[in-house]
PDB file of C-alpha atoms in Angstrom:
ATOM      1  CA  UNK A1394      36.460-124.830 -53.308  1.00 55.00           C
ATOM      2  CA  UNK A1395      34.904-128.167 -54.061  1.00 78.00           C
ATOM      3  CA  UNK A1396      36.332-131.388 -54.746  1.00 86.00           C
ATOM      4  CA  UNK A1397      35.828-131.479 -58.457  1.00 87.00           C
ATOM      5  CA  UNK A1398      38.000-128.164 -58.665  1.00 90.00           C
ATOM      6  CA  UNK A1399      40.919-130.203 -56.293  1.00 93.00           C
ATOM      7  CA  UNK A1400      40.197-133.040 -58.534  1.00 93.00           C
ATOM      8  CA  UNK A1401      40.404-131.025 -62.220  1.00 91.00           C
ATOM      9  CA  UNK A1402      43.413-129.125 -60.748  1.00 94.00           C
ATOM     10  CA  UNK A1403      45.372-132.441 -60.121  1.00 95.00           C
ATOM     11  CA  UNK A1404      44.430-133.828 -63.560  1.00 94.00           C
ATOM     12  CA  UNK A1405      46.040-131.167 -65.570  1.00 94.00           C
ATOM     13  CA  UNK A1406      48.925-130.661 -63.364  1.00 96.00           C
ATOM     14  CA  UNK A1407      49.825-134.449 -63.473  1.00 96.00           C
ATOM     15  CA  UNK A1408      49.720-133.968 -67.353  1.00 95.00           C
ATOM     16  CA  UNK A1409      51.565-130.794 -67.098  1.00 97.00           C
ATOM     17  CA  UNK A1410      54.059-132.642 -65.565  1.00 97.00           C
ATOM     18  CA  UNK A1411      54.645-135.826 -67.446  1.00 97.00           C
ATOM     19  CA  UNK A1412      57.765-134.340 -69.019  1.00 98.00           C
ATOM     20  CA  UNK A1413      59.662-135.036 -65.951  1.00 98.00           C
ATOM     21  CA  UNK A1414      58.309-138.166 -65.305  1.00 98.00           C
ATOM     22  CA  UNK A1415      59.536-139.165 -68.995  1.00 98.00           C
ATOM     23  CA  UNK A1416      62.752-137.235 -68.734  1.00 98.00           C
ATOM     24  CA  UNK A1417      63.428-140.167 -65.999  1.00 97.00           C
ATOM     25  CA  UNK A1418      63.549-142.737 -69.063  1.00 97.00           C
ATOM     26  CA  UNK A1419      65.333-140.585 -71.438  1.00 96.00           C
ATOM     27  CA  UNK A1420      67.647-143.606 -72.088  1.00 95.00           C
ATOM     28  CA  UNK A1421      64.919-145.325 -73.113  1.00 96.00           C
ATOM     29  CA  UNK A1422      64.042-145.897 -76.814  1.00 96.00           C
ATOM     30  CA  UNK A1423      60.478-143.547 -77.403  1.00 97.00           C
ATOM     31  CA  UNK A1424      58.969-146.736 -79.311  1.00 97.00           C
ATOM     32  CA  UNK A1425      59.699-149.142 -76.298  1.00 97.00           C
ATOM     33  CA  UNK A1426      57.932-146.189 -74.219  1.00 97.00           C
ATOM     34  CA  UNK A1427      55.445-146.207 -76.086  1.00 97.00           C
ATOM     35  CA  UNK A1428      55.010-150.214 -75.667  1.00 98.00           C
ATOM     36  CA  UNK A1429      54.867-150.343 -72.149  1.00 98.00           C
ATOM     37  CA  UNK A1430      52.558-147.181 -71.915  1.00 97.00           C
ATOM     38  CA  UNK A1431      49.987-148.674 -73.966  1.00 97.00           C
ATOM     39  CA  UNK A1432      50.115-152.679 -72.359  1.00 98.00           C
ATOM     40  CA  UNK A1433      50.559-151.277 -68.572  1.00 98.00           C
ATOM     41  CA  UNK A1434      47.429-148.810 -68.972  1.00 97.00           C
ATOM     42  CA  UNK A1435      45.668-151.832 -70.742  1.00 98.00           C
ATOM     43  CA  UNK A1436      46.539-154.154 -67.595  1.00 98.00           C
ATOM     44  CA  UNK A1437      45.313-151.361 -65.074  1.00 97.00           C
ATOM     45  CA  UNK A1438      42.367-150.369 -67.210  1.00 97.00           C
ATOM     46  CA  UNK A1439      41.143-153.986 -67.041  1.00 98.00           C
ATOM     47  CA  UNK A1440      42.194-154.151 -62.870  1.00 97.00           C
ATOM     48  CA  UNK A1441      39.903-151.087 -62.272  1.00 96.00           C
ATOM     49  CA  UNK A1442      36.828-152.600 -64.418  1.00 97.00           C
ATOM     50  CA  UNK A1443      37.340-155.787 -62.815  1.00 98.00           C
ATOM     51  CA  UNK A1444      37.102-154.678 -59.156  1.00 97.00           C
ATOM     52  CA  UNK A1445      34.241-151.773 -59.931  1.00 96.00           C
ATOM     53  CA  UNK A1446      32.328-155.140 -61.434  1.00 97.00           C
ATOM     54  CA  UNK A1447      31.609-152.890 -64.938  1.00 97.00           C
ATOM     55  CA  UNK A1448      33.259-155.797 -66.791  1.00 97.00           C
ATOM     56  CA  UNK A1449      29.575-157.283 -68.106  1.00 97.00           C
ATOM     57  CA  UNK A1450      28.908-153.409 -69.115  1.00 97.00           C
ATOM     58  CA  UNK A1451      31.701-152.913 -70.946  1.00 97.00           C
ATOM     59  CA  UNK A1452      31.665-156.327 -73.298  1.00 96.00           C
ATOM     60  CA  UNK A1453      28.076-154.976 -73.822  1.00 96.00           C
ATOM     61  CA  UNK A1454      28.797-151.862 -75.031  1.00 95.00           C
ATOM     62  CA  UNK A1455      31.194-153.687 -78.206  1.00 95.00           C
ATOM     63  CA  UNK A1456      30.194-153.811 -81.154  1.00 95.00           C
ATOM     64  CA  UNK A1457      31.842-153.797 -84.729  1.00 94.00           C
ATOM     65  CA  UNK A1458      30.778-150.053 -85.163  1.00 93.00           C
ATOM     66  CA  UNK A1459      32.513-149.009 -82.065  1.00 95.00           C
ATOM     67  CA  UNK A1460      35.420-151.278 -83.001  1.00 96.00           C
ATOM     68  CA  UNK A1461      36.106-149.397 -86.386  1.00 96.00           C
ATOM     69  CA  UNK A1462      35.815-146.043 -84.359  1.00 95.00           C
ATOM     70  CA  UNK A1463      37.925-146.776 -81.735  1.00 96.00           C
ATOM     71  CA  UNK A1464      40.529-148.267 -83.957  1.00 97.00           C
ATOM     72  CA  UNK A1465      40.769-145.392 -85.517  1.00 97.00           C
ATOM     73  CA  UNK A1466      41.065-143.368 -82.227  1.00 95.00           C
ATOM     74  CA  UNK A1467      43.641-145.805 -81.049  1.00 97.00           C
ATOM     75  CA  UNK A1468      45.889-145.314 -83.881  1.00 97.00           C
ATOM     76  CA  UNK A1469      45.713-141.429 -83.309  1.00 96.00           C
ATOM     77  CA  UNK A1470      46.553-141.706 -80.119  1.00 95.00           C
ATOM     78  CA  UNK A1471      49.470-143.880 -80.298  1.00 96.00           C
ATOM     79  CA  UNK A1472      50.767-141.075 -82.453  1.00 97.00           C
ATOM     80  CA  UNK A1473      50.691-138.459 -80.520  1.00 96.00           C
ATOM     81  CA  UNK A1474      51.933-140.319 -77.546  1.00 96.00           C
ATOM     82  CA  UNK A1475      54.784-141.161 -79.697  1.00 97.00           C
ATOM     83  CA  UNK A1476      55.364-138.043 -80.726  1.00 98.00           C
ATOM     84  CA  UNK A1477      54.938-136.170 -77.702  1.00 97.00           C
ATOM     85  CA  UNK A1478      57.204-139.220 -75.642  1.00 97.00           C
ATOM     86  CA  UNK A1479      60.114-138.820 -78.164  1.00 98.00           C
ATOM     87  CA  UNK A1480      59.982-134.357 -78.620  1.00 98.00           C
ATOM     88  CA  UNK A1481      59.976-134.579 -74.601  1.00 98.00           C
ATOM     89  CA  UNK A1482      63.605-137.018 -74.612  1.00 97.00           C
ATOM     90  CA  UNK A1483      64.581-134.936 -77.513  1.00 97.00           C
ATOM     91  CA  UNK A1484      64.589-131.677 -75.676  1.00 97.00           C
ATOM     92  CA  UNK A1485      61.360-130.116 -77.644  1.00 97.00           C
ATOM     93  CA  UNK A1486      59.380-129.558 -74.047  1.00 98.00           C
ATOM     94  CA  UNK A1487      58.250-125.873 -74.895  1.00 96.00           C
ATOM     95  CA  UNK A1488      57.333-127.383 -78.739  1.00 97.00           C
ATOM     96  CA  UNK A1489      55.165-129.830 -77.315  1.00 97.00           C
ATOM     97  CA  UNK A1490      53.224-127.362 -75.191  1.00 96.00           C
ATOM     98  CA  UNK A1491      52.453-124.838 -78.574  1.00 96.00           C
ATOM     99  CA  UNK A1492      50.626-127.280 -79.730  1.00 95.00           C
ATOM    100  CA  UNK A1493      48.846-127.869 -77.168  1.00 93.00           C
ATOM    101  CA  UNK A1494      47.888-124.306 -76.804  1.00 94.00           C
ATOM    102  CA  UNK A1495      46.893-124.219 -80.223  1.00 93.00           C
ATOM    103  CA  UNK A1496      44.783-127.476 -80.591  1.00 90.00           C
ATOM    104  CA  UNK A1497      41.631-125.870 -79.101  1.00 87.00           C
ATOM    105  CA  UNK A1498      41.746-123.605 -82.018  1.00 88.00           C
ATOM    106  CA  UNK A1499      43.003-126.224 -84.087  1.00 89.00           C
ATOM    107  CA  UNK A1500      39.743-128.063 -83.384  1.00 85.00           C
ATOM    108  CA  UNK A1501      37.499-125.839 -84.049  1.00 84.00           C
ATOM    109  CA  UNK A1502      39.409-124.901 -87.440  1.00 87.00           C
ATOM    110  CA  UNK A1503      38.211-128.961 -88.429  1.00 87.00           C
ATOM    111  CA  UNK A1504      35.260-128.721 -87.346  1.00 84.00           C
ATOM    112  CA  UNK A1505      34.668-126.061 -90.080  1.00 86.00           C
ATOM    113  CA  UNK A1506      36.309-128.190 -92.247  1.00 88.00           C
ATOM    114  CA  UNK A1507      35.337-131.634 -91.921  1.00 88.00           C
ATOM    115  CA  UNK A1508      31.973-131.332 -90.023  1.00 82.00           C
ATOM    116  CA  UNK A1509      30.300-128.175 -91.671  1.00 84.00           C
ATOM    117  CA  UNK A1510      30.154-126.537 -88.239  1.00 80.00           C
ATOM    118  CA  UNK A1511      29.366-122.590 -88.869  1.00 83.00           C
ATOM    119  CA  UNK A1512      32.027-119.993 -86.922  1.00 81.00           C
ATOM    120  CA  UNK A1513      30.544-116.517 -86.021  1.00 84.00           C
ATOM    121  CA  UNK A1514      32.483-113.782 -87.537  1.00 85.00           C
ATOM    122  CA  UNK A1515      34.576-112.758 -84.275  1.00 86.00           C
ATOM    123  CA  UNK A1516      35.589-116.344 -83.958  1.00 85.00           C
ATOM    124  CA  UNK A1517      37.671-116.223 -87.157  1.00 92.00           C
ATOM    125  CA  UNK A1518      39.842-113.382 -85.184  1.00 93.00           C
ATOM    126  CA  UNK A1519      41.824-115.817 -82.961  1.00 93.00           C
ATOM    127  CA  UNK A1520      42.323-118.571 -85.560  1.00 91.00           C
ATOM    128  CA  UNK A1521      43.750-115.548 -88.129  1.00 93.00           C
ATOM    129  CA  UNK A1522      46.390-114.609 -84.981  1.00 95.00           C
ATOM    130  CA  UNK A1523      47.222-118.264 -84.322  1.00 93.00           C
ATOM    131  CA  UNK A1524      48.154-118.545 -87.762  1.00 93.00           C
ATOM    132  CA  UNK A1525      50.165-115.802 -87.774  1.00 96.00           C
ATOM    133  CA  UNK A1526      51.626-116.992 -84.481  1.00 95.00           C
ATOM    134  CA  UNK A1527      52.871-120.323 -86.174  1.00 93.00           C
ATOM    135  CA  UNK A1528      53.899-118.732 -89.370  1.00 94.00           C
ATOM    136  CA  UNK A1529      56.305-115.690 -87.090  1.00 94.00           C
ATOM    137  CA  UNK A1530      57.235-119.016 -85.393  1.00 93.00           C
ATOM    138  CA  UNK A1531      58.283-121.102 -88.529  1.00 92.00           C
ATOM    139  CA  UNK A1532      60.853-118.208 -89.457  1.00 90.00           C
ATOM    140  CA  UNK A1533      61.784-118.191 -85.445  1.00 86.00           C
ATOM    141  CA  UNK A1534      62.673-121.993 -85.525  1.00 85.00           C
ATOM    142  CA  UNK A1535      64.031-121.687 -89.067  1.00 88.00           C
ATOM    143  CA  UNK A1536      61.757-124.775 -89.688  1.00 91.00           C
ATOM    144  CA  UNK A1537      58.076-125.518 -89.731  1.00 92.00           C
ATOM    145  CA  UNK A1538      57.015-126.369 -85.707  1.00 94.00           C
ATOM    146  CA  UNK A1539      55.757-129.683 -87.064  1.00 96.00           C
ATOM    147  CA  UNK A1540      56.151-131.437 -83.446  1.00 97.00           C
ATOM    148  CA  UNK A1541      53.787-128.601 -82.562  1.00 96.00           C
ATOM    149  CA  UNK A1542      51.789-129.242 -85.347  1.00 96.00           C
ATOM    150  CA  UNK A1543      51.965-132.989 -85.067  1.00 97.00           C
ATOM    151  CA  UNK A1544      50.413-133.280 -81.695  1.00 96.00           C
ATOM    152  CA  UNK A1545      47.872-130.864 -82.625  1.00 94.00           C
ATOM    153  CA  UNK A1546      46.843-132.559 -85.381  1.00 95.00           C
ATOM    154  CA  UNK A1547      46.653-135.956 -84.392  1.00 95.00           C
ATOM    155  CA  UNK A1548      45.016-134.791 -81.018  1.00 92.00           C
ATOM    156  CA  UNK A1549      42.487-132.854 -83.277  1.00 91.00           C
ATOM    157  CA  UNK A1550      41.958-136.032 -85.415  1.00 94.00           C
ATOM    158  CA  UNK A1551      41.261-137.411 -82.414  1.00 92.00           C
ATOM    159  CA  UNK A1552      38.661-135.488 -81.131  1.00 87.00           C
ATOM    160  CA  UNK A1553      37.145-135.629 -84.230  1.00 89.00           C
ATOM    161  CA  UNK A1554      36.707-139.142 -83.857  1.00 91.00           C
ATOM    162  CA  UNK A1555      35.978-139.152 -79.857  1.00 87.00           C
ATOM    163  CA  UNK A1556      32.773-137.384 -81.092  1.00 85.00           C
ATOM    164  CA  UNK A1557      31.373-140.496 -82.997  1.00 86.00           C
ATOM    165  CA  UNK A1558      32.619-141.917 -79.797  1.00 88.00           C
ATOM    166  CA  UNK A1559      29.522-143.968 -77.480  1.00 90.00           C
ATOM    167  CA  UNK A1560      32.015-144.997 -74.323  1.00 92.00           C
ATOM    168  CA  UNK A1561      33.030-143.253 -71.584  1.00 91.00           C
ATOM    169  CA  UNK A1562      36.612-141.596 -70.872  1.00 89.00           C
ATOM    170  CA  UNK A1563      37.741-145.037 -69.044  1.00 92.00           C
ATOM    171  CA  UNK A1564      35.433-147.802 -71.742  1.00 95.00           C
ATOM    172  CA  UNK A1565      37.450-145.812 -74.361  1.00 94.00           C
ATOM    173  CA  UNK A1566      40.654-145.705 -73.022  1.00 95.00           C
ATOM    174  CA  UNK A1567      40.306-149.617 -71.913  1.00 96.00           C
ATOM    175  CA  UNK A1568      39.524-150.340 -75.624  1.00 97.00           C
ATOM    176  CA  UNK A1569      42.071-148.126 -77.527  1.00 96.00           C
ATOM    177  CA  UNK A1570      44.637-149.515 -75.277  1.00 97.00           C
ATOM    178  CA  UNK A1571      43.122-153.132 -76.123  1.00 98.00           C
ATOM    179  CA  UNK A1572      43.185-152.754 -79.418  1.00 98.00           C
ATOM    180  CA  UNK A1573      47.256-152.099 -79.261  1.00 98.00           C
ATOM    181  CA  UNK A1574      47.714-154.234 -76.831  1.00 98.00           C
ATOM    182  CA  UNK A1575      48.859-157.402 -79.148  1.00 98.00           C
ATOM    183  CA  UNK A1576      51.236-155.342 -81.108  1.00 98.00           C
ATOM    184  CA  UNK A1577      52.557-152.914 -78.170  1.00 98.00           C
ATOM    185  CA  UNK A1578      53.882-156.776 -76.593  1.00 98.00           C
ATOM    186  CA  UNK A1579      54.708-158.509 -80.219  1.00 98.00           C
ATOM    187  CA  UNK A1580      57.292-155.168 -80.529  1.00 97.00           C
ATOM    188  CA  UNK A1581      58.636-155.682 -76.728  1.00 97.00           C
ATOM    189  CA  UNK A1582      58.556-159.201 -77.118  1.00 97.00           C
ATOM    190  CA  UNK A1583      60.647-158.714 -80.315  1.00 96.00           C
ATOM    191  CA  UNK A1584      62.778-156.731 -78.942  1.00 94.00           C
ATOM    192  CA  UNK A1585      63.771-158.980 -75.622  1.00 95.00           C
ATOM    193  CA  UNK A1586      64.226-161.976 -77.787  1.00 96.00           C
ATOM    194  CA  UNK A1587      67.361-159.973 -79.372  1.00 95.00           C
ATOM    195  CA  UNK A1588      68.843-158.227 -76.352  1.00 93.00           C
ATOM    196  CA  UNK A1589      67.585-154.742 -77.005  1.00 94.00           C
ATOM    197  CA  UNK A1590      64.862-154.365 -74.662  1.00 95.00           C
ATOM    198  CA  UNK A1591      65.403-152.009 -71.676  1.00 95.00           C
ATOM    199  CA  UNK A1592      62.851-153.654 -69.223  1.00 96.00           C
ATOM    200  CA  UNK A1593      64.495-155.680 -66.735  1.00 92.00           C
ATOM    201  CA  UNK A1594      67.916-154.887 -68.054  1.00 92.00           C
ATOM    202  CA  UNK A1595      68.202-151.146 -66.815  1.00 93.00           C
ATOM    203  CA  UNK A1596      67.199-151.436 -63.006  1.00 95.00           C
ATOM    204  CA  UNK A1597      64.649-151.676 -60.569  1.00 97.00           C
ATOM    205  CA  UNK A1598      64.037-147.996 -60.930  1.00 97.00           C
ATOM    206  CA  UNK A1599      63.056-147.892 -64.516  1.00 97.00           C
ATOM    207  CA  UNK A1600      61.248-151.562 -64.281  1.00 97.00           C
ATOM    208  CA  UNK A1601      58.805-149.740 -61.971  1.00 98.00           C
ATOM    209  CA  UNK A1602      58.060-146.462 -63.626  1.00 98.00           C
ATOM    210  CA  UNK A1603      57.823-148.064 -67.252  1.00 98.00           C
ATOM    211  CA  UNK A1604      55.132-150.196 -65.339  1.00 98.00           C
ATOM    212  CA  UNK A1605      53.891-146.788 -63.644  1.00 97.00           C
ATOM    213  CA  UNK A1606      53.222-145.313 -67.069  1.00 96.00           C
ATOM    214  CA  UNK A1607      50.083-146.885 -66.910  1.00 94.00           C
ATOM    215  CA  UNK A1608      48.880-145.632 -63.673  1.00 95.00           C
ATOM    216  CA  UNK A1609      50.267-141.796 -64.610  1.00 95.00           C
ATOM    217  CA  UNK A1610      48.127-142.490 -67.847  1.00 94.00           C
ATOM    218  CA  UNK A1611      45.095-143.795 -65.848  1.00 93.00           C
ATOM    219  CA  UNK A1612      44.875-141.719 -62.465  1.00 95.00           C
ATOM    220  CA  UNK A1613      44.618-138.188 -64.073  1.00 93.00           C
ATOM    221  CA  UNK A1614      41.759-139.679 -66.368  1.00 88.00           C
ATOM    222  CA  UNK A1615      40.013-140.850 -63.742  1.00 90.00           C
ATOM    223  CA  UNK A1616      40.365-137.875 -61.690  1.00 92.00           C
ATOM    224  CA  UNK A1617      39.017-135.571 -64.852  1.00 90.00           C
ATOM    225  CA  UNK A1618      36.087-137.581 -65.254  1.00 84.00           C
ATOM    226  CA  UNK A1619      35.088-137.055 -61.252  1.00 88.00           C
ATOM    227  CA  UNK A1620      35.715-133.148 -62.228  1.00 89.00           C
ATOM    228  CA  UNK A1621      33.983-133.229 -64.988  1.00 82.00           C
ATOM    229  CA  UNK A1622      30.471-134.601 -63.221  1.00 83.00           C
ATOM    230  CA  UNK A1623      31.075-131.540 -60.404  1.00 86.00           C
ATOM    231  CA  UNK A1624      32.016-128.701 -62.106  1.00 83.00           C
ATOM    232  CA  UNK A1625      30.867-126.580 -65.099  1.00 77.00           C
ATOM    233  CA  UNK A1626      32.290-126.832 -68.330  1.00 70.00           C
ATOM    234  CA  UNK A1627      33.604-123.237 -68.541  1.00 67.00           C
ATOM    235  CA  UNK A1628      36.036-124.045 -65.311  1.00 77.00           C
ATOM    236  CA  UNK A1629      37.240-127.059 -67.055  1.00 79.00           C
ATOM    237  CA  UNK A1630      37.431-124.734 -70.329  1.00 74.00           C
ATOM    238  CA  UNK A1631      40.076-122.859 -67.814  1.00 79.00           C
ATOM    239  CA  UNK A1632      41.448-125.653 -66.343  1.00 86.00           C
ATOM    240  CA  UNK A1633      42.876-127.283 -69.883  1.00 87.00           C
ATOM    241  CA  UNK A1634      45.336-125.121 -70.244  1.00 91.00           C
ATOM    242  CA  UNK A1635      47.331-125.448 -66.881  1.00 93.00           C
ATOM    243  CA  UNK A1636      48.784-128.592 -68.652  1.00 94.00           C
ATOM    244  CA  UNK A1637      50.514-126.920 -71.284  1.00 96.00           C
ATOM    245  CA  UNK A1638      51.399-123.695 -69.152  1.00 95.00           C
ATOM    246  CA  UNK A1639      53.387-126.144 -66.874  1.00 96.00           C
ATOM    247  CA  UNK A1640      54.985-127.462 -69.365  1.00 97.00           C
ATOM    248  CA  UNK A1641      56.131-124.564 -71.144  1.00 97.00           C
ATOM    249  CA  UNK A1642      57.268-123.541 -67.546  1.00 96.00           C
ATOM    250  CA  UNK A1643      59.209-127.066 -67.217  1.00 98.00           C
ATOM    251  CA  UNK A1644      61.206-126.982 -70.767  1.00 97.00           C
ATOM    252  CA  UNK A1645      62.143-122.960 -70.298  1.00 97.00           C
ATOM    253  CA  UNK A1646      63.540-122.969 -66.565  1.00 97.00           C
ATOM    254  CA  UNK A1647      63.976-126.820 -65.197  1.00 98.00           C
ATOM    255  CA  UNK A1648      65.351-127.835 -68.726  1.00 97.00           C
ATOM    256  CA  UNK A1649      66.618-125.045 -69.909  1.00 96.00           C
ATOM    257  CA  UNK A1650      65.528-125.221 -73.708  1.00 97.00           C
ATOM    258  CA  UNK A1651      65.823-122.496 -76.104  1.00 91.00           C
ATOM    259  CA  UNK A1652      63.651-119.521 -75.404  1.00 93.00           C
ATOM    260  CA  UNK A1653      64.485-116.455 -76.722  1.00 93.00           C
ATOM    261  CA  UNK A1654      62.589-112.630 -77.490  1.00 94.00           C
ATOM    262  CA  UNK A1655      61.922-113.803 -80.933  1.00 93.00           C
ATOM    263  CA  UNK A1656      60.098-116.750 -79.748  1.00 93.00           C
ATOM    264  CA  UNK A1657      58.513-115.205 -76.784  1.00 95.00           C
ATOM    265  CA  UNK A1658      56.984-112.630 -79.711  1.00 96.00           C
ATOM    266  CA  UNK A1659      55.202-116.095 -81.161  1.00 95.00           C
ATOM    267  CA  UNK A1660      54.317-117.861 -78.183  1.00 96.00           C
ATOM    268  CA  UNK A1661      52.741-114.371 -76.696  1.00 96.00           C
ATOM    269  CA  UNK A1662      50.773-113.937 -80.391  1.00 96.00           C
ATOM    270  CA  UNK A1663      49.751-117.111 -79.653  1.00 95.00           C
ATOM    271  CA  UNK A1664      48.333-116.884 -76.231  1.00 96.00           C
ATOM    272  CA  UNK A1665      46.939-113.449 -77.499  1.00 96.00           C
ATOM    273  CA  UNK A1666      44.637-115.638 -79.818  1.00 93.00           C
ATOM    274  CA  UNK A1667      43.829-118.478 -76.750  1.00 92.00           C
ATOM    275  CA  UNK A1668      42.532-115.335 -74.679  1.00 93.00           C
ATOM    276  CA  UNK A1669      40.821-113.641 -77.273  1.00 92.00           C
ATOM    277  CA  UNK A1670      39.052-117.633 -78.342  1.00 88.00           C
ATOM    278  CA  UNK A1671      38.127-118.008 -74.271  1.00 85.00           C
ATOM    279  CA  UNK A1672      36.839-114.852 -74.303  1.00 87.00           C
ATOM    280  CA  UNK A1673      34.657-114.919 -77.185  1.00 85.00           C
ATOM    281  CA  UNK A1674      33.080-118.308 -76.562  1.00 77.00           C
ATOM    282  CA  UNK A1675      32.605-117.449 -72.691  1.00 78.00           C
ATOM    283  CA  UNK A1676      30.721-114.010 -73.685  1.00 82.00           C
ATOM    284  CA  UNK A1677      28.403-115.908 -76.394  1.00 76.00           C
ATOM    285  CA  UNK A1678      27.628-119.202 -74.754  1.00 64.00           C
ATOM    286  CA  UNK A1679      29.216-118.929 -71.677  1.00 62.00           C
ATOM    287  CA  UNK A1680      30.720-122.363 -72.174  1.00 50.00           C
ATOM    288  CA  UNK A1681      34.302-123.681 -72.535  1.00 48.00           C
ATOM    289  CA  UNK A1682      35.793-123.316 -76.159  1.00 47.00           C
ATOM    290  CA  UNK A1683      36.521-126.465 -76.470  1.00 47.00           C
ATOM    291  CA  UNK A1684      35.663-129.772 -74.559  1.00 47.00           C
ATOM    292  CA  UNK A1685      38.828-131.070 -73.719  1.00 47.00           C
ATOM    293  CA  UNK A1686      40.217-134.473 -74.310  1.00 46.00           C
ATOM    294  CA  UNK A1687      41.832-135.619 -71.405  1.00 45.00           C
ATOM    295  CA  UNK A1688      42.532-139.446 -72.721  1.00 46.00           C
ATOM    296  CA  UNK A1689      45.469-137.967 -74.108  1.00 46.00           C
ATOM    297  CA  UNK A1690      46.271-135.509 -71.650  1.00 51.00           C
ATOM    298  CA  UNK A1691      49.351-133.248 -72.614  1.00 50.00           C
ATOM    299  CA  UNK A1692      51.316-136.326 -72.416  1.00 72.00           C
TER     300      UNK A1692
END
C-alpha cells in the first residue's frame, strides 16, 4: 500500500474523529470555538507558507476576483463549522454524519440546478432514494433533519464556489481563514474585555487544544492534498466517506445518542442510495462521484 493511501486514510479518520476532540470543549461556547478555529488555523496557515518560502506566490495569486470568491467561500464555511461545532456539543453526532453522507448527492443535485450540468437517467435513482431517506427520516425525528441538511447545504454551497476557485487546498484555506481573521479576534477580543471568554480562564488543558484547533484543521488538509497527487480519484471517491462512517460509529456507541430501528430504516435507505451513486459513477466513468472537499473536512 503506498503512502498516499496511509496518507488519505489518516485524513478522513482525523475528520472522522473531530467529534471527540470537540466533545473535550463542550463547556465551551460553539461561537468562541468557532473564533479560535478560524484565527489559530490562520496563524499556522501563515507559519507553514512562511517556512515553505510560498509567501511571494501566494500575495501573487490575490486579486479582487479571487477576493469576492473566497469571501464568499469563507462565509460558507464558517457556517458549517458552526454548525457542525455546536450539533457535535449538542449531542447531534449521528445528525452531523447524514449529512455528510448525503452531500455527495446533494452536490450533484446543484449542479443540475445551478450549473446546468446534465444527469444520465440511472443517476436520478440514488438522489430519488436519498430523498426518500430524509423524508422517512423527518417523520423518524418528528422534525425536519435540518442540522443534516444544514451542513449539507452550506458544504454544497461551498463546493459550488470552490469550483470558481484558482488556489490550492492550503492558498484557499490561508485566505478564507484571513478573511475572518479580523472579526473571529474583534468577537474574542469582545468577549475577554467583559469576562466571558473561556481562553485562559478554563485551564492549561483547554488553552492548548483551542490553540490545537488549528493544527487538527490544518494537518488532515495537508495530508489529503499529498493523497490526492498519489492516488486515483476513485480511491479518494472511497476514502470520503470513512469520515462520516466514524462518526456515525462515535455518536451511536462512544456517545450513546439516539439510534433506534426506525432510524436505522433511514440511515440504511440512505446508504442504499450512496452505494447505488458509487456504483453508477464508477461503472460509467470510473471516477469518484464526487471530488471531495476536504477544507471542511467532516468537522
Amino acid at each position: 500500500m503506498n503512502k498516499g493511501i496511509w496518507y488519505g486514510i489518516g485524513a478522513y479518520a482525523m475528520w472522522g474523529f473531530f467529534p471527540i476532540y470537540w466533545k473535550l470543549l463542550q463547556h465551551v461556547p460553539a461561537l468562541e470555538l468557532l473564533g479560535h478555529r478560524i484565527a489559530w488555523s490562520f496563524i499556522f496557515l501563515i507559519i507553514i507558507i512562511l517556512i515553505s518560502k510560498q509567501w511571494n506566490e501566494f500575495r501573487s495569486l490575490i486579486n479582487r476576483k479571487t477576493l469576492g470568491i473566497y469571501l464568499i467561500a469563507s462565509l460558507l464555511i464558517g457556517v458549517n463549522w458552526l454548525l457542525y461545532v455546536w450539533a457535535v456539543n449538542a449531542g447531534h453526532i449521528v445528525e452531523t454524519s447524514l449529512g455528510y453522507f448525503i452531500n455527495p448527492l446533494l452536490s450533484v443535485f446543484l449542479g443540475l440546478i445551478i450549473l446546468r450540468e446534465k444527469l444520465r437517467l440511472t443517476q436520478w435513482i440514488p438522489i430519488v432514494i436519498a430523498f426518500i431517506g430524509v423524508v422517512y427520516l423527518t417523520f423518524t425525528y418528528g422534525r425536519l433533519p435540518w442540522i443534516a441538511l444544514g451542513l449539507a447545504f452550506s458544504f454544497g454551497f461551498y463546493g459550488l464556489v470552490k469550483k470558481l476557485a484558482p488556489l490550492s487546498s492550503v492558498f484557499g484555506l490561508t485566505l478564507e481563514t484571513g478573511i475572518l481573521f479580523i472579526p473571529a479576534l474583534l468577537y474574542l477580543g469582545i468577549h475577554e474585555a467583559d469576562g466571558t471568554a473561556s481562553f485562559l480562564h478554563t485551564g492549561i488543558t483547554a488553552d492548548l487544544l483551542m490553540i490545537g484547533a488549528g493544527v487538527v484543521t490544518t494537518i488532515p488538509l495537508l495530508m489529503f492534498a499529498s493523497a490526492a497527487k498519489q492516488i486515483p480519484l476513485t480511491m479518494i471517491g472511497v476514502l470520503q466517506y470513512l469520515a462520516p462512517t466514524i462518526q456515525f460509529l462515535i455518536g451511536v456507541f462512544i456517545y450513546k445518542e439516539a439510534f433506534d430501528t426506525t432510524r436505522l430504516i433511514g440511515f440504511s435507505i440512505v446508504w442504499l442510495a450512496l452505494i447505488i451513486f458509487w456504483v453508477e459513477n464508477f461503472m460509467a466513468n470510473r471516477n469518484p462521484p464526487v471530488q471531495p472537499l476536504p477544507e471542511v473536512g467532516a468537522d
